[in-house]
Amino acid sequence: KAGVTQTPRYLIKTRGQQVTLSCSPISGHRSVSWYQQTPGQGLQFLFEYFSETQRNKGNFPGRFSGRQFSNSRSEMNVSTLELGDSALYLCASSLGTGNSNQPQHFGDGTRLSIL
Amino acid sequence: GNSVTQMEGPVTLSEEAFLTINCTYTATGYPSLFWYVQYPGEGLQLLLKATKADDKGSNKGFEATYRKETTSFHLEKGSVQVSDSAVYFCALSDQGYGNKLVFGAGTILRVKS
C-alpha cells in the first residue's frame, strides 16, 4: 500500500512569492491534515480537510490556505511568503471517520526555504 | 488549551541501556495519546498509541502507559539500539477536534555503540 506522497520534496522561493504544495493521501483515506515544523515552534497544526471541506483550522494567518479535491488529494498554498515561512511542511492522512483515536500517517514533507 | 510537555534532550545513551522519555499533558476531556518517531530527512512514523486511561501501547520494544491520575504517557524501552537514534514526539488528539494533533517539542535520542 503506497504511503502519503508529498511533492515537491524541496522548494526555494523568495519573499513575496507564493507557493503551492501537494499531498496525495493513502488510498481510502479521506482526511488530510497539514503541519508546519520549525526548530523554534516545533510541530504546529495548520488545518484539516475531510470530504473536500475544511474541518479544523489552526492559528495561522490567512496567507495559509488549502483545499481538497474529490479524490482526497490536497494542496496547501502560502501567499506573500515571508522569511519565517521557511519550514518543513508535513501532510498526514487518516480514514477521518469516527473518533479521534485513529493514527495519522505522515508523508516525508516538503522543505520550503525562503530567501 | 491542550498542551504536551516533553523532557528536554538530547538524551544520550549507550547501546542496551534503559530508556525513559517523560511526557505529560494538559487537556480537557479524554484525549488519545500517541508517540511518533522522526528519523533524519523523513516524516513522522507512529510508534504507539493509547486511547483510554490505563491502556498500554507497545511496539518494537517500546511501551507507554496512559496515566490519567498523573496526566502522563512516558515512553520506555528496556534495551536501546543504535538504530533507535531519532527524534521522539509525544502527541495528543482530543475528542471533538477531528484529527488535530497537539505535539510536544520532541526529544532527540542518541544511542552510542
Short mmCIF file of C-alpha atoms in Angstrom, two decimals:
data_model
loop_
_atom_site.label_atom_id
_atom_site.label_comp_id
_atom_site.label_asym_id
_atom_site.label_seq_id
_atom_site.Cartn_x
_atom_site.Cartn_y
_atom_site.Cartn_z
CA LYS A 1 0.00 0.00 0.00
CA ALA A 2 1.51 3.30 -1.07
CA GLY A 3 2.13 5.80 1.70
CA VAL A 4 1.44 9.52 1.84
CA THR A 5 3.19 11.29 -1.02
CA GLN A 6 4.20 14.91 -0.85
CA THR A 7 5.56 16.94 -3.75
CA PRO A 8 7.90 18.58 -4.25
CA ARG A 9 10.43 17.49 -1.61
CA TYR A 10 12.33 20.76 -1.73
CA LEU A 11 11.41 24.28 -2.74
CA ILE A 12 13.30 27.55 -2.74
CA LYS A 13 11.33 30.78 -3.05
CA THR A 14 11.90 34.47 -2.40
CA ARG A 15 9.97 36.81 -0.16
CA GLY A 16 6.66 37.97 -1.60
CA GLN A 17 6.17 34.97 -3.87
CA GLN A 18 3.51 32.34 -3.40
CA VAL A 19 3.83 28.57 -3.31
CA THR A 20 1.61 25.51 -3.67
CA LEU A 21 2.41 22.19 -2.02
CA SER A 22 0.73 18.91 -2.88
CA CYS A 23 -0.23 15.86 -0.84
CA SER A 24 -1.63 12.53 -2.02
CA PRO A 25 -3.08 10.54 0.88
CA ILE A 26 -3.11 6.79 1.38
CA SER A 27 -5.78 5.18 -0.78
CA GLY A 28 -9.11 5.16 1.06
CA HIS A 29 -8.13 7.92 3.49
CA ARG A 30 -10.47 10.90 3.39
CA SER A 31 -8.87 13.16 5.97
CA VAL A 32 -5.77 15.19 5.19
CA SER A 33 -4.05 17.39 7.75
CA TRP A 34 -1.16 19.81 7.33
CA TYR A 35 1.50 20.70 9.88
CA GLN A 36 4.37 23.16 9.91
CA GLN A 37 7.62 22.07 11.57
CA THR A 38 10.27 24.62 12.55
CA PRO A 39 13.16 24.46 15.04
CA GLY A 40 11.69 27.31 17.07
CA GLN A 41 7.99 26.47 17.16
CA GLY A 42 8.09 22.71 16.69
CA LEU A 43 5.15 20.98 15.05
CA GLN A 44 2.08 23.16 14.62
CA PHE A 45 -1.27 22.22 13.14
CA LEU A 46 -2.31 24.24 10.10
CA PHE A 47 -5.63 22.74 9.00
CA GLU A 48 -7.51 19.54 8.26
CA TYR A 49 -9.68 18.70 5.28
CA PHE A 50 -12.28 15.96 5.14
CA SER A 51 -14.50 15.26 2.14
CA GLU A 52 -13.38 18.47 0.45
CA THR A 53 -14.33 20.63 3.47
CA GLN A 54 -12.07 22.28 5.99
CA ARG A 55 -12.92 20.61 9.29
CA ASN A 56 -10.32 22.13 11.61
CA LYS A 57 -8.08 25.14 11.49
CA GLY A 58 -5.00 26.16 13.47
CA ASN A 59 -3.80 29.64 14.39
CA PHE A 60 -2.12 30.70 11.19
CA PRO A 61 -2.73 33.88 9.17
CA GLY A 62 -4.98 33.90 6.14
CA ARG A 63 -1.93 33.72 3.85
CA PHE A 64 -2.04 29.99 4.54
CA SER A 65 -4.86 28.23 2.76
CA GLY A 66 -5.70 24.80 1.48
CA ARG A 67 -8.15 22.72 -0.43
CA GLN A 68 -9.04 19.13 -1.02
CA PHE A 69 -10.19 17.51 -4.22
CA SER A 70 -12.78 14.81 -4.76
CA ASN A 71 -10.06 12.14 -4.90
CA SER A 72 -8.89 13.31 -1.42
CA ARG A 73 -5.66 14.82 -2.73
CA SER A 74 -4.91 18.08 -1.02
CA GLU A 75 -2.95 21.23 -1.74
CA MET A 76 -1.85 23.99 0.53
CA ASN A 77 -0.98 27.47 -0.64
CA VAL A 78 1.07 30.15 1.04
CA SER A 79 0.88 33.64 -0.43
CA THR A 80 3.17 36.63 0.10
CA LEU A 81 5.93 34.47 1.51
CA GLU A 82 7.92 35.69 4.50
CA LEU A 83 11.31 34.55 5.78
CA GLY A 84 9.56 32.99 8.78
CA ASP A 85 7.65 30.63 6.50
CA SER A 86 10.81 28.61 5.97
CA ALA A 87 9.92 25.21 7.40
CA LEU A 88 9.23 21.57 6.78
CA TYR A 89 5.57 21.18 5.82
CA LEU A 90 4.14 17.79 6.68
CA CYS A 91 0.96 16.24 5.41
CA ALA A 92 -0.83 13.44 7.25
CA SER A 93 -3.77 11.30 6.22
CA SER A 94 -6.23 9.10 8.07
CA LEU A 95 -9.59 7.47 7.48
CA GLY A 96 -11.17 10.51 9.09
CA THR A 97 -14.38 8.89 10.22
CA GLY A 98 -15.34 8.01 13.75
CA ASN A 99 -13.48 9.32 16.75
CA SER A 100 -10.11 10.97 17.08
CA ASN A 101 -8.01 7.97 18.07
CA GLN A 102 -7.20 6.95 14.54
CA PRO A 103 -3.50 7.17 13.78
CA GLN A 104 -2.35 9.68 11.23
CA HIS A 105 0.13 8.62 8.57
CA PHE A 106 2.69 11.23 7.61
CA GLY A 107 4.50 11.94 4.37
CA ASP A 108 8.18 12.85 4.25
CA GLY A 109 7.38 16.53 3.94
CA THR A 110 8.23 19.46 1.69
CA ARG A 111 11.21 21.52 2.78
CA LEU A 112 10.44 25.18 1.92
CA SER A 113 13.27 27.70 2.07
CA ILE A 114 12.62 31.42 1.68
CA LEU A 115 15.47 33.65 0.52
CA GLY B 1 -5.82 24.96 25.71
CA ASN B 2 -4.43 21.50 25.21
CA SER B 3 -0.68 21.08 25.54
CA VAL B 4 2.04 18.44 25.77
CA THR B 5 5.31 18.78 27.68
CA GLN B 6 8.27 16.52 26.99
CA MET B 7 11.60 16.23 28.74
CA GLU B 8 14.30 18.22 27.03
CA GLY B 9 17.07 16.48 25.18
CA PRO B 10 19.24 15.43 23.77
CA VAL B 11 19.25 12.14 25.61
CA THR B 12 22.49 10.22 25.04
CA LEU B 13 22.64 6.53 25.96
CA SER B 14 24.92 3.60 25.38
CA GLU B 15 23.60 0.62 23.45
CA GLU B 16 21.48 -1.74 25.59
CA ALA B 17 20.74 0.98 28.17
CA PHE B 18 17.23 1.57 29.54
CA LEU B 19 15.31 4.46 28.02
CA THR B 20 12.69 6.72 29.56
CA ILE B 21 11.36 9.84 27.88
CA ASN B 22 8.90 11.73 30.05
CA CYS B 23 5.68 13.18 28.64
CA THR B 24 2.89 14.97 30.48
CA TYR B 25 -0.20 16.58 29.03
CA THR B 26 -2.94 19.10 29.76
CA ALA B 27 -6.26 18.54 28.08
CA THR B 28 -9.99 18.81 28.53
CA GLY B 29 -11.98 15.67 28.05
CA TYR B 30 -10.37 12.32 27.34
CA PRO B 31 -7.62 12.62 24.75
CA SER B 32 -5.98 9.83 22.83
CA LEU B 33 -2.20 9.78 23.27
CA PHE B 34 0.49 8.94 20.75
CA TRP B 35 4.24 8.60 20.38
CA TYR B 36 5.68 9.39 16.96
CA VAL B 37 9.30 8.97 15.83
CA GLN B 38 11.12 11.00 13.19
CA TYR B 39 14.31 9.79 11.53
CA PRO B 40 16.59 12.30 9.74
CA GLY B 41 15.12 13.55 6.49
CA GLU B 42 11.84 11.75 6.98
CA GLY B 43 8.33 12.43 8.17
CA LEU B 44 6.80 11.13 11.38
CA GLN B 45 6.03 7.48 11.96
CA LEU B 46 3.50 6.32 14.52
CA LEU B 47 5.30 4.34 17.22
CA LEU B 48 2.42 3.52 19.56
CA LYS B 49 -0.87 4.84 20.88
CA ALA B 50 -3.28 4.57 23.82
CA THR B 51 -6.88 5.69 23.74
CA LYS B 52 -8.07 5.48 27.34
CA ALA B 53 -6.81 5.51 30.90
CA ASP B 54 -4.57 2.58 31.90
CA ASP B 55 -4.14 1.46 28.27
CA LYS B 56 -0.61 0.38 27.43
CA GLY B 57 0.64 0.97 23.91
CA SER B 58 3.58 -1.09 22.72
CA ASN B 59 5.59 -1.58 19.53
CA LYS B 60 9.16 -2.64 18.64
CA GLY B 61 10.09 -2.97 22.31
CA PHE B 62 8.78 0.49 23.21
CA GLU B 63 5.98 0.87 25.74
CA ALA B 64 3.93 3.70 27.23
CA THR B 65 1.02 3.61 29.69
CA TYR B 66 -1.78 6.18 29.73
CA ARG B 67 -1.86 7.50 33.31
CA LYS B 68 -4.85 9.76 33.82
CA GLU B 69 -4.14 10.43 37.50
CA THR B 70 -0.71 11.88 36.69
CA THR B 71 -1.63 13.05 33.15
CA SER B 72 1.43 11.27 31.83
CA PHE B 73 2.42 8.99 28.95
CA HIS B 74 6.10 8.20 29.45
CA LEU B 75 7.95 6.26 26.76
CA GLU B 76 10.18 3.35 27.85
CA LYS B 77 12.38 0.75 26.24
CA GLY B 78 14.39 -1.86 28.07
CA SER B 79 17.40 -2.02 25.78
CA VAL B 80 18.05 0.64 23.13
CA GLN B 81 19.93 0.11 19.89
CA VAL B 82 21.92 2.50 17.72
CA SER B 83 19.10 2.30 15.18
CA ASP B 84 16.73 3.87 17.75
CA SER B 85 18.56 7.20 17.39
CA ALA B 86 15.88 9.66 16.26
CA VAL B 87 13.57 12.40 17.49
CA TYR B 88 10.58 11.25 19.55
CA PHE B 89 7.36 13.24 19.77
CA CYS B 90 4.56 12.81 22.27
CA ALA B 91 1.16 13.97 21.00
CA LEU B 92 -2.49 14.10 21.93
CA SER B 93 -5.68 14.16 19.93
CA ASP B 94 -8.68 15.46 21.77
CA GLN B 95 -12.10 14.07 21.05
CA GLY B 96 -14.29 16.50 19.21
CA TYR B 97 -11.37 18.08 17.41
CA GLY B 98 -11.22 15.73 14.46
CA ASN B 99 -7.71 14.82 13.57
CA LYS B 100 -5.87 17.74 15.10
CA LEU B 101 -2.74 16.58 16.90
CA VAL B 102 -1.01 18.67 19.54
CA PHE B 103 2.68 17.79 19.78
CA GLY B 104 5.35 18.13 22.40
CA ALA B 105 8.63 19.79 21.46
CA GLY B 106 10.32 16.49 20.68
CA THR B 107 13.22 14.71 22.36
CA ILE B 108 16.40 13.86 20.49
CA LEU B 109 17.74 10.40 21.35
CA ARG B 110 21.33 9.47 20.53
CA VAL B 111 22.50 5.93 21.12
CA LYS B 112 26.23 5.19 21.08
CA SER B 113 27.69 1.81 20.26
#
